[in-house]
Coordinates of C-alpha atoms and ligand atoms in Angstrom, one line a residue:
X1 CA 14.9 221.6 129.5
X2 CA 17.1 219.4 131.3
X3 CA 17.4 215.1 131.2
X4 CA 19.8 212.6 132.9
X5 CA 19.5 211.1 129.6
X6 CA 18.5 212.3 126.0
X7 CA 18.2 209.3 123.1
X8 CA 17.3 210.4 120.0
X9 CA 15.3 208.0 118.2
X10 CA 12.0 205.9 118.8
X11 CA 12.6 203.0 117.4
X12 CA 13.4 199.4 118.8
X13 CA 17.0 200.8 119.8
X14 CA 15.8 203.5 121.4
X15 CA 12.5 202.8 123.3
X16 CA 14.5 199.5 124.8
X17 CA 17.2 201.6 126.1
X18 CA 15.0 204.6 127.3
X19 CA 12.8 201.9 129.7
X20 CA 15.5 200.0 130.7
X21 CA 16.7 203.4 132.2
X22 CA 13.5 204.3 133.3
X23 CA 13.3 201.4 135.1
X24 CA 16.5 201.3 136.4
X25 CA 16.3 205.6 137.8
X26 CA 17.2 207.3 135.9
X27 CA 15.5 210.7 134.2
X28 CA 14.9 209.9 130.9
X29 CA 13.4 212.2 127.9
X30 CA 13.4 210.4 124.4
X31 CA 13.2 212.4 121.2
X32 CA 11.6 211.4 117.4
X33 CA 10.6 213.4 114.9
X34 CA 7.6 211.0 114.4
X35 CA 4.3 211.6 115.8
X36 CA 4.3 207.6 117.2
X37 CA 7.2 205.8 118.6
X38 CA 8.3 202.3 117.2
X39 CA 10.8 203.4 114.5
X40 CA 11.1 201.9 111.3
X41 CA 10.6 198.6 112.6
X42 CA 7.4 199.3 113.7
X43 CA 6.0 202.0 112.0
X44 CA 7.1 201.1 108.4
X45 CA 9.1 198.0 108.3
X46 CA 9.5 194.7 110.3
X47 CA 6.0 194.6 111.6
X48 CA 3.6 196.1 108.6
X49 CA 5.6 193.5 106.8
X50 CA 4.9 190.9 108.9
X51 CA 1.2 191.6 108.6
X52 CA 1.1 191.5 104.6
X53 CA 3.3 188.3 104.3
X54 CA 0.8 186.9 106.7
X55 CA -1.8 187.6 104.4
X56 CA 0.7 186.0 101.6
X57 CA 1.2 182.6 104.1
X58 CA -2.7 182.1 104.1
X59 CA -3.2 182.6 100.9
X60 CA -0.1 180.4 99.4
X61 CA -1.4 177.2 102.3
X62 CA -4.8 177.8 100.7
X63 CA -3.7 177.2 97.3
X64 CA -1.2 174.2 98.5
X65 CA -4.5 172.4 99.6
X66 CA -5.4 171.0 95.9
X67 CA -3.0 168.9 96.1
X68 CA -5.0 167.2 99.1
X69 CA -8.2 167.7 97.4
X70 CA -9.4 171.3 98.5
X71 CA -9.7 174.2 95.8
X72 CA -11.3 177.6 96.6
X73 CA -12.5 180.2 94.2
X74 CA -10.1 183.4 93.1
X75 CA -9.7 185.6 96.1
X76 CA -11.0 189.0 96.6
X77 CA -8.9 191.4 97.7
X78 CA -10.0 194.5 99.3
X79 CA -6.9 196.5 99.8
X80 CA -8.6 199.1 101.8
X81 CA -9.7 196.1 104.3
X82 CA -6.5 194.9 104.3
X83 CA -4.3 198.5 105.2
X84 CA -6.6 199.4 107.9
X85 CA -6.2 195.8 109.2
X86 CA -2.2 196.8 108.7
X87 CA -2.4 200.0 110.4
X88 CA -5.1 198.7 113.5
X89 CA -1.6 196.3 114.1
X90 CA 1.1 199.3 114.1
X91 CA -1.5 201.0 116.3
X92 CA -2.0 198.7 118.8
X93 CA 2.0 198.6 118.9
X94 CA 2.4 202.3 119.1
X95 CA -0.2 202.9 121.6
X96 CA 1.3 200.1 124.1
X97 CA 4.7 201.9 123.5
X98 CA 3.0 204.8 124.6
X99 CA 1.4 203.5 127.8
X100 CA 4.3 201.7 128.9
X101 CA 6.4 205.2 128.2
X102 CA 3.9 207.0 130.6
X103 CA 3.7 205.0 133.2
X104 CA 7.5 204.8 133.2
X105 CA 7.3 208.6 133.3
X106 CA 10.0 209.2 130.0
X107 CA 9.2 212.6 129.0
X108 CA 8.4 212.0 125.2
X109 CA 9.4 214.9 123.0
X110 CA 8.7 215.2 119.5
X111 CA 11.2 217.1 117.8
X112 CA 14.1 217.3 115.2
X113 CA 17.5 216.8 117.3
X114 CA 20.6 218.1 116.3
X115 CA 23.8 219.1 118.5
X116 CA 25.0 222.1 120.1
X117 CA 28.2 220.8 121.7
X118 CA 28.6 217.6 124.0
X119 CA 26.0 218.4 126.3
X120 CA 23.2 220.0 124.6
X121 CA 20.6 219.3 122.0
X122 CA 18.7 221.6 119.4
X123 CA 15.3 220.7 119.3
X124 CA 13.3 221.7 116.0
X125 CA 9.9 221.5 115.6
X126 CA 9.0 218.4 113.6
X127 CA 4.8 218.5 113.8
X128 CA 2.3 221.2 114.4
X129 CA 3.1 221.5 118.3
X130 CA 6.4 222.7 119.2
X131 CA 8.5 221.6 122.0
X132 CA 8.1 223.3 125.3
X133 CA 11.5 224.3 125.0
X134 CA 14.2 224.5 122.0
X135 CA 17.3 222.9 123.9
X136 CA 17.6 220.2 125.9
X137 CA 20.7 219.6 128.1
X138 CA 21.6 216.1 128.7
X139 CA 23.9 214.4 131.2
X140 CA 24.7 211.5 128.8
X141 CA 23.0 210.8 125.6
X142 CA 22.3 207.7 123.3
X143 CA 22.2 208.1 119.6
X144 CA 19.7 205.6 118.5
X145 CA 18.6 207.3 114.9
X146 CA 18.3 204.0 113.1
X147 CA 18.3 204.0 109.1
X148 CA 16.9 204.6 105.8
X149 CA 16.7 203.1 102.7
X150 CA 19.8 203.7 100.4
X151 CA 19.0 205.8 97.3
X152 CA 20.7 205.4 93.8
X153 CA 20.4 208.2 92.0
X154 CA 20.1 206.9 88.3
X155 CA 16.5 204.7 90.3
X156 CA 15.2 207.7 91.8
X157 CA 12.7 209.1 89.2
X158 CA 10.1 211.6 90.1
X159 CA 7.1 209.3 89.7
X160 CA 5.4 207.3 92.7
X161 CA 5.6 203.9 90.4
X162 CA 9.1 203.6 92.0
X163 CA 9.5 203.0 94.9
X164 CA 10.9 202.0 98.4
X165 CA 10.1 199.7 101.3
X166 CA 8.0 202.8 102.9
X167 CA 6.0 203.4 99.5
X168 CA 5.7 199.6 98.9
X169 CA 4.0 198.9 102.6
X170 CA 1.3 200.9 102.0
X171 CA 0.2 199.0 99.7
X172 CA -0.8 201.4 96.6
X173 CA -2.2 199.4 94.4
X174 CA -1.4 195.2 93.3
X175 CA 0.3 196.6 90.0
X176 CA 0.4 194.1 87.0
X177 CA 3.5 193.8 87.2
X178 CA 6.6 194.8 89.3
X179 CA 10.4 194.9 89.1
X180 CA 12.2 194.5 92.7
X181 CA 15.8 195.5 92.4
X182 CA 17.5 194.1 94.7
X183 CA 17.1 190.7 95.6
X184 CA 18.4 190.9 99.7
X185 CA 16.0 190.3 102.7
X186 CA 13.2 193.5 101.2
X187 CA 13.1 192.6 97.7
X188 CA 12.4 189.1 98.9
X189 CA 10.3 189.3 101.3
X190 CA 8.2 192.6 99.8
X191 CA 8.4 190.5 96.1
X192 CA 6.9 187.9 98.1
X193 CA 4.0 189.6 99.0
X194 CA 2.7 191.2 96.1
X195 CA 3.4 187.7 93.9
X196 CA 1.0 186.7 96.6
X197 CA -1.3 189.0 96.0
X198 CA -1.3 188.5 92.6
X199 CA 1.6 190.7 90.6
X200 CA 3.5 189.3 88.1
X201 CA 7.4 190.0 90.2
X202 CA 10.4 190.2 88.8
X203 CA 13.6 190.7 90.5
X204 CA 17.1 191.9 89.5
X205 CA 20.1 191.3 91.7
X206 CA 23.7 192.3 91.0
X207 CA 25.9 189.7 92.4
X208 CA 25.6 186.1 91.2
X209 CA 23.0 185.0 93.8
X210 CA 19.8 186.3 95.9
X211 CA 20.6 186.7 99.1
X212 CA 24.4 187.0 99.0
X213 CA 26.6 186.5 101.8
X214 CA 23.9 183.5 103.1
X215 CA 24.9 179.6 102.9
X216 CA 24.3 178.8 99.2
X217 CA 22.6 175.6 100.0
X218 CA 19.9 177.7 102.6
X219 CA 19.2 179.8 99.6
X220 CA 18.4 176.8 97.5
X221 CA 15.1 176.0 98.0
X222 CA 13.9 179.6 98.0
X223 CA 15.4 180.4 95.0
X224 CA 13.7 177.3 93.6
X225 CA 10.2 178.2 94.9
X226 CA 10.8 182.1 93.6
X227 CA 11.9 180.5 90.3
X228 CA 7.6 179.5 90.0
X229 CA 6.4 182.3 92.1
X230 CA 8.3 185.0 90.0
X231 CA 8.2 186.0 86.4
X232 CA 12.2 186.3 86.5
X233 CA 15.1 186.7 88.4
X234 CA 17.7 188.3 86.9
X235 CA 20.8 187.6 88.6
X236 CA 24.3 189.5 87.8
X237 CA 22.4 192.3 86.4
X238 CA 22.1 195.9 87.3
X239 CA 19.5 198.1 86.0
X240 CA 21.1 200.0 83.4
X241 CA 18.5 203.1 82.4
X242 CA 15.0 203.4 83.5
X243 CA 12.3 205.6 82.7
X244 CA 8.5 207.1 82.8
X245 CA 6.8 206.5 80.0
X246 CA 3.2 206.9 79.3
X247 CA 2.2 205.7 82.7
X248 CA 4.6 202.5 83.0
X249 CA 8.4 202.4 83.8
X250 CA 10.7 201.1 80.7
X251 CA 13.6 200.1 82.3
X252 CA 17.2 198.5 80.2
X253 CA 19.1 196.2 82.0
X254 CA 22.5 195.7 81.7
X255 CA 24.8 192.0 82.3
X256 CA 23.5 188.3 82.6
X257 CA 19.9 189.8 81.2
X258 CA 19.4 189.4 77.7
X259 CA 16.1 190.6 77.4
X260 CA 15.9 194.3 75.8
X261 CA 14.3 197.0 77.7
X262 CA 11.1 195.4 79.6
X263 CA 8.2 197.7 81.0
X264 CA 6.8 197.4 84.7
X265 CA 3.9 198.8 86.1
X266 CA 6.0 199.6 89.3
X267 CA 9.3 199.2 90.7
X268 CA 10.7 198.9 94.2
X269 CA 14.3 200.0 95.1
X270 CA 15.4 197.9 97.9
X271 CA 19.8 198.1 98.0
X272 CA 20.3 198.6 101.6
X273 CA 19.9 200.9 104.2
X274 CA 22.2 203.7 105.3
X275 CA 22.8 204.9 108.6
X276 CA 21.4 208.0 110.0
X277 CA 24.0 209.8 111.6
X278 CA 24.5 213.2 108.5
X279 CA 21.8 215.4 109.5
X280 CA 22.5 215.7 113.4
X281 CA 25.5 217.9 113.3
X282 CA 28.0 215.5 114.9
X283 CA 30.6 217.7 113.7
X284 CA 30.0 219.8 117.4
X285 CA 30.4 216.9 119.6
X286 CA 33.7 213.9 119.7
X287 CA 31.7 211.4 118.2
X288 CA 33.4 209.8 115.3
X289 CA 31.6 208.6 111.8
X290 CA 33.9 206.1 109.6
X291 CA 33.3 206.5 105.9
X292 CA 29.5 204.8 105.2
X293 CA 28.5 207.0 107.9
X294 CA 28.2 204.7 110.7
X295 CA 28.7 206.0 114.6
X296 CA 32.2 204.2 115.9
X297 CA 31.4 202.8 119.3
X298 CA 33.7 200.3 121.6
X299 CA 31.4 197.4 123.3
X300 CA 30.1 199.0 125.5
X301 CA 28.5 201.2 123.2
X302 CA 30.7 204.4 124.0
X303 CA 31.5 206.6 120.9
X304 CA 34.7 208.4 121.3
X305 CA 32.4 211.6 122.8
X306 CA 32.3 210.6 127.1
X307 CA 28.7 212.1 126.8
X308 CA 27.6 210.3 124.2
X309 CA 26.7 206.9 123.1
X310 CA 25.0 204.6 119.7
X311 CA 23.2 201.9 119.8
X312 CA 21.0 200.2 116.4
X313 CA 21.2 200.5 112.8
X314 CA 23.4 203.8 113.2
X315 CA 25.8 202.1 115.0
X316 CA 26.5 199.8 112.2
X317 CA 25.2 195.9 110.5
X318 CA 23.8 193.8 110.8
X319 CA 21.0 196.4 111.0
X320 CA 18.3 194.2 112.8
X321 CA 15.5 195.2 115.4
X322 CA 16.3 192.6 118.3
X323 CA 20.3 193.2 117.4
X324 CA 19.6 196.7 118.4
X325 CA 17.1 196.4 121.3
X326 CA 20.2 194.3 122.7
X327 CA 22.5 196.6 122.2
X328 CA 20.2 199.3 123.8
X329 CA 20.2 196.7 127.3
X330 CA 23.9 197.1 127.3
X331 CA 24.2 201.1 126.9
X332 CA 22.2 201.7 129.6
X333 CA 23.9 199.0 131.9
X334 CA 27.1 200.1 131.0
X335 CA 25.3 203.9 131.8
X336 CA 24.7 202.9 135.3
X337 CA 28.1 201.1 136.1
X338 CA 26.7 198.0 135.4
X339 CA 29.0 194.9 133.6
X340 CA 27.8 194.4 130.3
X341 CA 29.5 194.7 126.4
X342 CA 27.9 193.7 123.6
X343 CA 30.0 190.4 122.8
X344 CA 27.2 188.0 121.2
X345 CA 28.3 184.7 120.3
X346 CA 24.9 184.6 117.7
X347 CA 22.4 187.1 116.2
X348 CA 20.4 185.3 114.6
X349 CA 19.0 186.7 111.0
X350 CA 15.2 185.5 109.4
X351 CA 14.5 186.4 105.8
X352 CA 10.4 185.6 105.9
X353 CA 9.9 184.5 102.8
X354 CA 8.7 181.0 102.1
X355 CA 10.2 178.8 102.7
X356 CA 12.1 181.4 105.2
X357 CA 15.6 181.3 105.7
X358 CA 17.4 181.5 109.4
X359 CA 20.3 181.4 110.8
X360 CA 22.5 181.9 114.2
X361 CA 27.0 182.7 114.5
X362 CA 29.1 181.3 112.3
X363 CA 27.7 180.7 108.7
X364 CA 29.1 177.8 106.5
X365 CA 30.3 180.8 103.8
X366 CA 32.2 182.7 107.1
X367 CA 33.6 179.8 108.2
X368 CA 35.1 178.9 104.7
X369 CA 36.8 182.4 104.6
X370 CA 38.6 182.4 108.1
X371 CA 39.4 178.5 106.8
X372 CA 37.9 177.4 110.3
X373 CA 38.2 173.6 111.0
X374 CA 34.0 172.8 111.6
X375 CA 32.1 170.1 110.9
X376 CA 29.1 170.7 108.8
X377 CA 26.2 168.4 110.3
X378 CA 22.9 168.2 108.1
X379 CA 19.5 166.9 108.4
X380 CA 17.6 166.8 105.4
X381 CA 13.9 167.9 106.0
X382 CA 12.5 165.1 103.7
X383 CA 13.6 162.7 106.7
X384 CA 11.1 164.6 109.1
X385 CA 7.6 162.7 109.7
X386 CA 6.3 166.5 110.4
X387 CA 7.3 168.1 107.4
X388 CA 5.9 165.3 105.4
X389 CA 2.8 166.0 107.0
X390 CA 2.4 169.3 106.1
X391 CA 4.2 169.0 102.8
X392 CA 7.0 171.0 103.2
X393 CA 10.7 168.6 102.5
X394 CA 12.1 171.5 101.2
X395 CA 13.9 172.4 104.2
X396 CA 17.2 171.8 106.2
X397 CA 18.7 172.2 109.3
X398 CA 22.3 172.0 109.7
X399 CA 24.5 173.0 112.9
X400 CA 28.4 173.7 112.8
X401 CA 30.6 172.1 115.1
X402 CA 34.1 173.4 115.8
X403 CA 36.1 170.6 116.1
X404 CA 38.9 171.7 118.7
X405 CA 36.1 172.7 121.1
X406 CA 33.2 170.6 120.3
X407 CA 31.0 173.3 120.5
X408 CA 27.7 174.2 118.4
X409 CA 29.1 177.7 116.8
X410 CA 26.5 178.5 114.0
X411 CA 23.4 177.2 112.9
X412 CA 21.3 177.1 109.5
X413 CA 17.6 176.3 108.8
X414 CA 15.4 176.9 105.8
X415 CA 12.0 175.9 105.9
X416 CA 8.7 177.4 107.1
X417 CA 9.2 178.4 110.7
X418 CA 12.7 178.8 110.4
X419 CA 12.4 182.3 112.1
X420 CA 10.9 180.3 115.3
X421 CA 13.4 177.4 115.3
X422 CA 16.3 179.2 115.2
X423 CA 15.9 180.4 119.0
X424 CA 16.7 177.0 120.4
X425 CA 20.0 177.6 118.2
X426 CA 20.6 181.2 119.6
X427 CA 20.7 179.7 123.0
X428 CA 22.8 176.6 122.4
X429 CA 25.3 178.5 120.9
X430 CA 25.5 181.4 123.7
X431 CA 25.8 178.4 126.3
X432 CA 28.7 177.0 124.9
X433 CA 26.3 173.4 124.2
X434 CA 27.7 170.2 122.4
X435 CA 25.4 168.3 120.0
X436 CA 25.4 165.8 122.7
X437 CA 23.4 168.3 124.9
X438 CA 21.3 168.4 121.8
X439 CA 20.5 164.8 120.9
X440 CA 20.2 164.0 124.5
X441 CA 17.4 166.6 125.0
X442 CA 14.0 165.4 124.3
X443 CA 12.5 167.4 121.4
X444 CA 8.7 166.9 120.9
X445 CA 7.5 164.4 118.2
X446 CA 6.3 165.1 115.7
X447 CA 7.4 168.6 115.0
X448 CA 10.1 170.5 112.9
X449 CA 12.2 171.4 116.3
X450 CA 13.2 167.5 116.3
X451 CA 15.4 168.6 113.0
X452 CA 17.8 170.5 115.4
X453 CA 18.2 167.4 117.8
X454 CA 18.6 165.2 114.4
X455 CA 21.0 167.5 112.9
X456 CA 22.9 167.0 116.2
X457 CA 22.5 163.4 116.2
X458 CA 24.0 163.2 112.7
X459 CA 27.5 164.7 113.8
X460 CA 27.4 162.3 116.7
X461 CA 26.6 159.5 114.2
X462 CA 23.4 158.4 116.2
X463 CA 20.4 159.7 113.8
X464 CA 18.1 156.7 113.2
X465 CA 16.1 158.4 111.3
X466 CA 18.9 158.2 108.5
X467 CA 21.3 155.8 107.5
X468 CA 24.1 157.5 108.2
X469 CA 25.9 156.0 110.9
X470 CA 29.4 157.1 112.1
X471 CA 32.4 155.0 110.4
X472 CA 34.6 153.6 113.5
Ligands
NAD501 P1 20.2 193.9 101.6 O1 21.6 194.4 101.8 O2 19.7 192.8 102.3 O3 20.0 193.6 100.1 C1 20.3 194.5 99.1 C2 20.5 193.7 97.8 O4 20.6 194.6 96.7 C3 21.8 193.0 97.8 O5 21.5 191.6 97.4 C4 22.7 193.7 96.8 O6 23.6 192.9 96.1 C5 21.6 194.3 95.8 N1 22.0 195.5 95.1 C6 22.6 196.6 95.5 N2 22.7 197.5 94.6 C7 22.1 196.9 93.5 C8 21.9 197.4 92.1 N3 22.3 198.6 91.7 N4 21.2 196.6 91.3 C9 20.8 195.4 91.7 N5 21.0 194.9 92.9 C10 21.6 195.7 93.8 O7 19.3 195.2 101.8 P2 17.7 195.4 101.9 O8 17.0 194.3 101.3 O9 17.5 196.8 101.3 O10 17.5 195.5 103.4 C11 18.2 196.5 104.2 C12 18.4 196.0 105.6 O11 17.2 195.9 106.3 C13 19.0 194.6 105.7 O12 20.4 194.6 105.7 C14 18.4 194.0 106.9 O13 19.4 194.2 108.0 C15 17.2 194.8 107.2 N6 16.0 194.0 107.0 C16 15.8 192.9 107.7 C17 14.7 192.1 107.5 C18 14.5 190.9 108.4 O14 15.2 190.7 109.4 N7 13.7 189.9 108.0 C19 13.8 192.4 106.6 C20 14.0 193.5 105.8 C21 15.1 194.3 106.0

């Protein structure tokens, strides 16, 4: 077989930059080793977890409503009802993906890929049907193999009560109780779900605080809500020993913790994700790897083989979906001659937990490090006639300014619908806008958007919804 362009890997990465080519004329034959395109993201991650913490949302508002006077009975779960409702969503997803791939006419191959030399793939059988062919030779290929969940081996015990992300989405069972270690963006938002539905979570996390790297004062209020929602969070603490024993998982934890060793019907793994870039004999092509494994490209996606480019979680952090589609827009423009690098001023991040936690370019911590003169402007949630509506003063929303340019450079927000605020930040900050060009933009009243034009307002010293006017 023959392609203009091969791209290894389905996912987000990968189907963005195989239609953009597509589209754009070029022959185009993507390969997975999956039956359904969509990637992780899709098929096992960003979207199945989506569903559940929906399920989690509606059932955390419908206890919230006591306090205005509505109770309900217990809920009834009915986990079978609630995977197939799970898997009708990836379905619908990966059957669209399918259609649009079709009419596009990218030859869909599904295969294992790995390199002969700079110009042509090995293509192994990866389901019952073989590929029409065992080699495919490509003009110019895109790596786009994405990632999977990092392993330690001391955690990974031959029993399914541990377990990863993957393991975790399908939803086994609600165990009694569950350990998450790791308390990043899975733990949290995977812990989240199954408090919801009704385990007793607890999480350990190794450094001094969930979530680290994010602005302390964004983490605040989740920690704070996790504090009632979870059994524990063990923070500086690393799971010393764990084992299987008579059906439950005795695990001995070693720093802050002072509890002795603690038994847990299940446990999730969730430490980070490694790139996939060992198993595709990369060794026969120029393309370099540095030492976690991830693909070296320059901006325009190049690695340092001509032929060959990387785009998505492979290609390095922060390893998030729409980060990659982007970066799969630019490969193929930079493919066809096109101008285009992959310079973002923000990519914005969402931990959906709740309240959920966003954010957009420079971060309050970053800016600290590299001692950058900003200004740090804050409004304070509690001040919002929206979020007192719905009950929810828990959150902020804070914009940095830097001061020599009087530009917005990074943005904050925690709060429910923080993932859907933060847009309005993305594109402020990739036009270059002053918080002038935020206050003076009408923002609709009353909702939680009017905390970005607050925020604004309270750099400029003109928020009337605070006192906190600007000393001349
Ligand atoms: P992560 O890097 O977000 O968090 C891993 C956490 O585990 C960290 O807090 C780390 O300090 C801790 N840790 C590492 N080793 C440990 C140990 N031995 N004991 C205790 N704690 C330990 O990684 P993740 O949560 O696995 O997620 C992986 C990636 O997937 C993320 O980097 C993110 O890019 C992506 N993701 C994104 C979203 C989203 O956008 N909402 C959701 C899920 C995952």
């Amino acid at each position: 077989m023959d392609t203009q362009l091969a791209i290894i890997g389905g996912g987000p990465a990968g189907y963005t930059a195989a239609f953009l080519a597509a589209d754009l004329g070029m022959s185009v034959t993507l390969v997975d080793r999956e039956p359904h395109l969509g990637g992780v993201c899709l098929l096992r991650g960003c979207i199945p977890s989506k569903a559940l913490l929906h399920v989690a949302k509606a059932k955390s508002e419908a206890a919230r409503l006591a306090d205005w006077g509505v109770t309900f009975g217990a809920a009834n779960l009915d986990l079978d009802a609630m995977r197939a409702r799970k898997q009708r969503v990836i379905q619908t997803l990966t059957a669209g993906l399918k259609q649009l791939s079709v009419r596009r006419k990218v030859r869909v191959v599904r295969a294992r890929a790995t390199f002969e030399d700079s110009h042509t793939l090995h293509l192994e059988p990866a389901g019952s049907e073989p590929p029409e062919d065992d080699r495919l030779r490509f003009e110019h290929c895109i790596l786009a193999t994405g990632s999977e969940p990092a392993k330690i081996p001391l955690l990974d015990l031959p029993t399914d009560r541990v377990m990863n992300s993957t393991a975790a989405l399908e939803l086994p069972e609600v165990p009694e109780s569950m350990l998450v270690v790791g308390g990043g963006y899975i733990g949290l938002e995977m812990g989240t779900i199954y408090a919801a539905l009704g385990s007793r979570v607890s999480v350990v996390e190794m450094t001094g605080g969930l979530l680290p790297g994010v602005d302390r004062n964004l983490v605040k209020p989740l920690y704070k809500k996790l504090q009632s929602d979870f059994e524990t969070i063990y923070l500086n603490t690393k799971v010393a020993a764990m084992a299987d024993r008579n059906g439950a998982i005795e695990v001995v934890l070693e720093g802050d913790a002072k509890d002795g060793p603690r038994q847990f019907s299940r446990v999730l793994v969730a430490v980070g994700r490694r790139p996939n870039s060992a198993d595709l004999r990369l060794e026969k092509t120029r393309v370099e790897v540095d030492e976690r494994g991830v693909v070296v490209v320059n901006p325009r996606r190049r690695t340092a083989d001509p032929h060959i480019l990387a785009i998505g979680d492979v290609s390095g952090e922060p390893m998030l979906a729409h980060k990659a589609a982007h970066e799969g827009k630019v490969a193929v423009k930079a493919l066809v001659g096109q101008p285009a690098e992959f310079a973002p001023r923000a990519i914005p991040a969402v931990v959906f937990t709740d309240p959920e936690i966003a954010w957009a370019g420079l971060t309050e911590t970053e800016a600290k490090a590299q001692n950058r003169d900003v200004d740090v402007a804050q409004f304070p949630w509690a001040a919002s006639g929206r979020a007192r509506a719905v009950g929810r003063t828990d959150g902020t929303t804070k914009w940095l300014i830097d001061r020599a340019s009087g530009r917005v450079v990074g943005c904050g927000i925690v709060g429910p619908g923080a993932g859907e605020l933060i847009g309005e930040a993305v594109v402020a900050i990739e036009m270059g806008a002053a918080p002038r060009d935020l206050a003076n933009a009408i923002h609709p009243h009353p909702t939680l958007s009017e905390t970005l034009s607050s925020a604004a307002d309270v750099h400029l010293g003109t928020a009337t919804d605070l006192y906190r006017p600007k000393r001349i």
